[in-house]
Coordinates of C-alpha atoms and ligand atoms in Angstrom, one line a residue:
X105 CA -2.0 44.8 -11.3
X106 CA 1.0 46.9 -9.5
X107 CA 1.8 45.5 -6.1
X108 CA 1.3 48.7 -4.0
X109 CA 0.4 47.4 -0.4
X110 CA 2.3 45.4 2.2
X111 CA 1.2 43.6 5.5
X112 CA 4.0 43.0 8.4
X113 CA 2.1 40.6 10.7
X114 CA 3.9 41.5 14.0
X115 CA 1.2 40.0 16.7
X116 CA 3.7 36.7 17.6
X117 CA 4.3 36.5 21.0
X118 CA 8.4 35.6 20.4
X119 CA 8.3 32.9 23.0
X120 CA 12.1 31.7 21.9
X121 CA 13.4 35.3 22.6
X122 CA 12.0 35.7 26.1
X123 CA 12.5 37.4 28.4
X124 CA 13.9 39.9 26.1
X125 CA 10.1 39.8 24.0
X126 CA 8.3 40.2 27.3
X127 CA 7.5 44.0 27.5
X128 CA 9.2 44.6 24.0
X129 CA 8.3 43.2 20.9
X130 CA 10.8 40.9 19.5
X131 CA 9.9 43.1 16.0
X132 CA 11.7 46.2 17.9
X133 CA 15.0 44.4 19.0
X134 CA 17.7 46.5 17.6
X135 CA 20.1 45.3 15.1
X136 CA 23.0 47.7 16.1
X137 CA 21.3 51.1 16.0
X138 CA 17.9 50.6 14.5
X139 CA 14.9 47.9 15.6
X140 CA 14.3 44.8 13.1
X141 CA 11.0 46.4 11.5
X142 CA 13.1 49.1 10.3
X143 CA 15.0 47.7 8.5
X144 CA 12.0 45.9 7.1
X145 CA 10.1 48.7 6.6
X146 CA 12.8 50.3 4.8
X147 CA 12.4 47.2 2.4
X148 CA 9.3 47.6 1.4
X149 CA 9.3 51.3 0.5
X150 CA 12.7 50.7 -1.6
X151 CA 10.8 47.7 -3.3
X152 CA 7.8 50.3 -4.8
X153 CA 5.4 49.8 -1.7
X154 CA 3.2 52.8 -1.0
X155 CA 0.4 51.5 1.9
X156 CA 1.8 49.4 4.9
X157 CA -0.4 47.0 7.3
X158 CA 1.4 46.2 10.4
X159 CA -0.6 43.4 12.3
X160 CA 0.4 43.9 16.1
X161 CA -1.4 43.2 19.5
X162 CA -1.4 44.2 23.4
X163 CA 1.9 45.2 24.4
X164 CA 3.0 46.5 20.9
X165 CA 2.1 50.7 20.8
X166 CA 6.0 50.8 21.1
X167 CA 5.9 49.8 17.3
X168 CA 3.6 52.5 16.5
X169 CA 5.5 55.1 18.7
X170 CA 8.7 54.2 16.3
X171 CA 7.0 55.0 13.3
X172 CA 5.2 58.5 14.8
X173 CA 7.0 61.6 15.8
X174 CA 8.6 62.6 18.9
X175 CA 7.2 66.1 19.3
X176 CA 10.0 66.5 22.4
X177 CA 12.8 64.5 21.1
X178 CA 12.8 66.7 17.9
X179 CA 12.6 69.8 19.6
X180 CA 15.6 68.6 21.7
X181 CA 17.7 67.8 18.9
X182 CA 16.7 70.6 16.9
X183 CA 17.5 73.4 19.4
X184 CA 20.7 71.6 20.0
X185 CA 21.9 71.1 16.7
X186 CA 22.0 67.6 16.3
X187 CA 20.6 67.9 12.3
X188 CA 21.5 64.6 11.3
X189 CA 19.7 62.7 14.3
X190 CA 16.5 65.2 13.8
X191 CA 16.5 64.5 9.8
X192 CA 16.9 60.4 11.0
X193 CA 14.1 60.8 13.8
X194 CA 11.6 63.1 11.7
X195 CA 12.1 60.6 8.8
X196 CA 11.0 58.0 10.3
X197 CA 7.6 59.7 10.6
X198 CA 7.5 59.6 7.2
X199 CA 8.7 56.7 5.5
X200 CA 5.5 54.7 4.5
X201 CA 1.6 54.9 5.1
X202 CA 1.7 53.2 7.9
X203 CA -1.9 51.4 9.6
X204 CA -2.5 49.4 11.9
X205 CA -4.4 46.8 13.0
X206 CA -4.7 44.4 16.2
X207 CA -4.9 40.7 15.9
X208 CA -6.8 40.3 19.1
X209 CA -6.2 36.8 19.9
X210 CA -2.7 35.0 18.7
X211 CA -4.2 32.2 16.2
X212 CA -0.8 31.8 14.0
X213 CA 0.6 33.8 11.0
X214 CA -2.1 32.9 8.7
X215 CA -4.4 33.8 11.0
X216 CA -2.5 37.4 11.6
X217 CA -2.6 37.7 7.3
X218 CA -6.1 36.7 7.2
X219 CA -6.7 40.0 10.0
X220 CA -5.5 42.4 6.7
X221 CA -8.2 41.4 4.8
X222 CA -10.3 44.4 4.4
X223 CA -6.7 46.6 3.8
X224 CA -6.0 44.4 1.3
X225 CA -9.2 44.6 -0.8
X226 CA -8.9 42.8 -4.3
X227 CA -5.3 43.5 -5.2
X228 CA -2.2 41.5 -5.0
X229 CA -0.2 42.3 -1.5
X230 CA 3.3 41.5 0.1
X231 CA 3.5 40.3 3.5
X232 CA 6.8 40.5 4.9
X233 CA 7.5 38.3 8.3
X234 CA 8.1 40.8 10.8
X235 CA 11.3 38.7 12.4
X236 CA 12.6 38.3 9.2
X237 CA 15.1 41.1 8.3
X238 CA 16.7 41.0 5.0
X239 CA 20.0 42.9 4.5
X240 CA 20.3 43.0 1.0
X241 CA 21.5 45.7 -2.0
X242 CA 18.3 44.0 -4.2
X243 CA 15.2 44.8 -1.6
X244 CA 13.9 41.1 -1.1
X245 CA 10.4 42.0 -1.7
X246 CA 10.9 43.8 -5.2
X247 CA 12.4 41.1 -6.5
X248 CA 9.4 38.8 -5.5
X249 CA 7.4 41.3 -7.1
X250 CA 9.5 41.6 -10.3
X251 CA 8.5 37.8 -11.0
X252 CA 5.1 38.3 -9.7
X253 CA 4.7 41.3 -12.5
X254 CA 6.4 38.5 -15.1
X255 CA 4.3 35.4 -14.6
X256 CA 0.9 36.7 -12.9
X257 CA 1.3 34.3 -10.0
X258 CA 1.8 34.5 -5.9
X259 CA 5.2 33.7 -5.3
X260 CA 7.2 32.9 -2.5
X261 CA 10.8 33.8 -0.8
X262 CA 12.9 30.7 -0.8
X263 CA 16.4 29.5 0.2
X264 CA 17.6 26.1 0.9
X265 CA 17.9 25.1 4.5
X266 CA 20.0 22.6 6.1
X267 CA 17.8 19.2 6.3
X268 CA 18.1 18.6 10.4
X269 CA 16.3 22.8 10.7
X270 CA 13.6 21.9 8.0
X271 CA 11.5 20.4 10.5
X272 CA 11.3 23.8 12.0
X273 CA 10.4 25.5 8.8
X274 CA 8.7 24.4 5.8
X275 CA 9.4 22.0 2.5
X276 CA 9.0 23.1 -0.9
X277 CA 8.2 20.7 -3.7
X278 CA 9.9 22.8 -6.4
X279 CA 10.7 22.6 -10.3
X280 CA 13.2 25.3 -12.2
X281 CA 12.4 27.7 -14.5
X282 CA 14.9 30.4 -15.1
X283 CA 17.4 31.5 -13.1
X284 CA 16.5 31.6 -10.0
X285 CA 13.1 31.4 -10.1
X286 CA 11.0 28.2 -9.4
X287 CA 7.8 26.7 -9.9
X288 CA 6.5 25.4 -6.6
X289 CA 4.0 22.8 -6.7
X290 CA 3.9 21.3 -3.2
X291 CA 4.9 22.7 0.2
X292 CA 4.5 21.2 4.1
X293 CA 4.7 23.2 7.4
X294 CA 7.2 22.2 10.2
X295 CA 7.9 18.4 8.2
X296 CA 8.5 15.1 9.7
X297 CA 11.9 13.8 8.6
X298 CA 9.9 11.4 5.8
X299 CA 7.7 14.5 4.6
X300 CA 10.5 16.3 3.6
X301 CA 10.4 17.0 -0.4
X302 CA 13.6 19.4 -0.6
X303 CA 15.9 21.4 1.5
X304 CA 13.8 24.7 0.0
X305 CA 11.8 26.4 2.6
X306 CA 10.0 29.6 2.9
X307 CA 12.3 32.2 4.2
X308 CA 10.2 36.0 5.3
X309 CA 8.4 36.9 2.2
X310 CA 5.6 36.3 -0.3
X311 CA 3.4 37.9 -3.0
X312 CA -0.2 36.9 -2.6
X313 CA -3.1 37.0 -4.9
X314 CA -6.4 38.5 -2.6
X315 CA -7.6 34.6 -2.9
X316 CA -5.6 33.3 -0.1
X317 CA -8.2 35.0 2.5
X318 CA -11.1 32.6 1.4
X319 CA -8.5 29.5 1.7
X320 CA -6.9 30.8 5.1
X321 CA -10.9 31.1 6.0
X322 CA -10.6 27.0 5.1
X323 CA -7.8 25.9 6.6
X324 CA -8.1 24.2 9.9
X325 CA -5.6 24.7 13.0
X326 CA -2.2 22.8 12.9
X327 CA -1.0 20.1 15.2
X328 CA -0.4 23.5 17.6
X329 CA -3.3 25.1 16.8
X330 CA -2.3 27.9 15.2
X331 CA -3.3 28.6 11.4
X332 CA -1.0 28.0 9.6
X333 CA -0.2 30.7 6.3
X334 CA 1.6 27.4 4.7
X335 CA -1.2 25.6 4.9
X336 CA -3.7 28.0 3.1
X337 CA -0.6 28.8 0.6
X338 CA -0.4 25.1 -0.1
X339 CA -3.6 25.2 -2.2
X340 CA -2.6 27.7 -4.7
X341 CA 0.9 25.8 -5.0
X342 CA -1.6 22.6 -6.0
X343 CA -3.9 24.9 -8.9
X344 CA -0.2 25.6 -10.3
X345 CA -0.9 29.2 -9.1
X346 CA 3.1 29.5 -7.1
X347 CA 5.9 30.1 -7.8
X348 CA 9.4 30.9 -5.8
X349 CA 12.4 33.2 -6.0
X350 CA 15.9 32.4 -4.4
X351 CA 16.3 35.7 -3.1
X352 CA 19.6 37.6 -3.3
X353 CA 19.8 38.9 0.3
X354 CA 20.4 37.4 3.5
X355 CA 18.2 36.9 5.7
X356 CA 18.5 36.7 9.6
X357 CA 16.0 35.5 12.0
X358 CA 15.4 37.6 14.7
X359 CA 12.8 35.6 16.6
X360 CA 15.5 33.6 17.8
X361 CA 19.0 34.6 19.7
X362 CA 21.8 33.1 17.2
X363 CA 19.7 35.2 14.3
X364 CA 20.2 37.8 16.5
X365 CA 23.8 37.9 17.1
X366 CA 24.8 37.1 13.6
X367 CA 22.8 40.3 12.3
X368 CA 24.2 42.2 14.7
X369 CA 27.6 41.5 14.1
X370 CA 27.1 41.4 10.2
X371 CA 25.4 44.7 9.8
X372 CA 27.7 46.0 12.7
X373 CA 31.0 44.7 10.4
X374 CA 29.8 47.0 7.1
X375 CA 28.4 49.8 9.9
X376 CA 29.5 52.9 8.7
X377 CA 30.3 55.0 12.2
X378 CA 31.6 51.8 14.1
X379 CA 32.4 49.2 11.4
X380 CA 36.5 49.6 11.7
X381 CA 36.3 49.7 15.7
X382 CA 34.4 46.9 15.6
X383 CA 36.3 44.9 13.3
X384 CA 39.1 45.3 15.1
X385 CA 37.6 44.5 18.3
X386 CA 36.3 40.9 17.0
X387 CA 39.8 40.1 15.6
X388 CA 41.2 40.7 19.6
X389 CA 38.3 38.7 20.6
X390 CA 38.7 35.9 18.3
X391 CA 42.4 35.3 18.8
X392 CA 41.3 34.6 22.1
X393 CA 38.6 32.1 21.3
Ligands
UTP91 P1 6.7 33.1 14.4 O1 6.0 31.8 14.5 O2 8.2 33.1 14.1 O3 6.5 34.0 15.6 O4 5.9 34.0 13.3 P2 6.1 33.7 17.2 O5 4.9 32.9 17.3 O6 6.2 35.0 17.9 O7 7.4 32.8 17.5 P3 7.7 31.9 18.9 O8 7.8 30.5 18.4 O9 6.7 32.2 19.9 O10 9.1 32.4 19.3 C1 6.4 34.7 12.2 C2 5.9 36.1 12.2 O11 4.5 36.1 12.3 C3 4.0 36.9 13.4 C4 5.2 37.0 14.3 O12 5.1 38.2 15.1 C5 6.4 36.9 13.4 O13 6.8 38.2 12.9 N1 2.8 36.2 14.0 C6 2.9 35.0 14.4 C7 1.7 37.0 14.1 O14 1.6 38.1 13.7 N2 0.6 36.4 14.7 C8 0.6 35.1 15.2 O15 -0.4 34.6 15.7 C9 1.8 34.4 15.0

């Protein structure tokens, strides 16, 4: 079955970006001239997706207002003659099905998937981490999906992570199979040192078969009490139903302030209106360093 839908769970409440997250959702912090789940967005439609699910809570309508027109704003830069920014603005309306949906208390990200449920229905779905932004020629997602299509399976996003941040992320017990596409048969959340079964973690995306709901439904709260996706995704890795791509892009974390920074000077480097001024600016400033 095509993958057609997408969920962005986007309900976290970005406690390592504060205060920056406090009024504005860490999902909307720009990367030089256009708010993480943009660029995200903008993934998912190049990667074949037609129907987007955007899990958000209290405090997020500015998400909503991104993705909506600007009745004023367009007249403005209609009248004015400001084409391109009207064509960027009024696009924006336009660039995915776009719902929504609250998570109404903040239970963790498997908790946020298990709110898409009913979107979902019975077909394989994408969820792309909504502080995960991918800048990549290859859309992330499509290529997750190219090896769903092959083998019939959920499959995850994976890169290898240096050993001392795995405890912050997950472990994958992993065995090769082309390329670079794995079979993953094990996988632990947030790992103690000893737990660790390699340096592969789960980096921003998966494919998931509709079956995950009934095991997030299962799965108990974490050490922190939050459900944890992980945990529920662990199952299918033990029926032999996962498998994991090492994706081509790269990825930046935006739920914490170094991801941040290096997105913004990366994408600001290869930005077409300011990339040369600010090439040369960081050479000044790092002759000075
Ligand atoms: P994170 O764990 O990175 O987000 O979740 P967080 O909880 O906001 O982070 P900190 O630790 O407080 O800084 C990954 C993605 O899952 C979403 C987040 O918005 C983020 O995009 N998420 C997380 C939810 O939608 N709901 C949750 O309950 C938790």
């Amino acid at each position: 079955m095509k993958v057609r839908k997408a969920v962005i769970p986007a309900a976290g409440l970005g406690t390592r970006v504060l205060p920056a997250s406090k009024a504005v959702p860490k999902e909307m912090l720009p990367i030089v001239d256009k708010p993480a789940i943009q660029y995200i967005v903008e993934e998912a439609v190049a990667s074949g997706i037609e129907d987007i699910l955007i899990i958000t809570n209290r405090g997020k309508s500015l998400i909503e207002d991104h993705f909506d027109h600007a009745p004023e704003l367009e007249e403005k830069l209609l009248s004015s003659g400001k084409q391109k920014l009207y064509d960027d603005v009024v696009s924006l309306a336009h660039l995915a099905n776009i719902q929504y949906v609250r998570q109404k208390e903040t239970r963790g990200l498997g908790h946020a998937v298990w709110c898409a449920k009913s979107f979902v229905g019975n077909e394989p779905f994408a969820v792309l981490y909504g502080d995960d932004v991918i800048i990549s020629k290859t859309p992330a997602t499509g290529e997750l999906i190219g090896v769903y299509e092959k083998y019939g399976k959920s499959v995850v996003g994976i890169k290898p992570v240096a050993t001392e941040l795995l405890p912050s992320y997950c472990t994958l017990g992993v065995k090769p199979v082309e390329g670079k596409t794995y079979d993953v048969f094990d996988m632990i959340e947030k790992p103690l040192p000893e737990e660790i079964i390699s340096n592969f973690a789960i980096l921003g995306r998966c494919v998931l078969t509709p079956d995950i709901f009934e095991l997030i439904e299962k799965t108990p709260p974490s050490r922190n009490g939050e459900v944890q996706l992980t945990d529920a995704m662990r199952e299918i890795a033990h029926r032999g139903g996962m498998m994991g791509i090492e994706y081509t892009g790269t990825r930046y974390d935006m739920g914490n302030k170094l991801g941040i920074l290096q997105a913004i000077v990366e994408v600001g480097l290869e930005h077409p209106e300011i990339g040369g001024a600010f090439r040369e600016y960081l050479k000044s400033m790092a002759a000075t360093l």
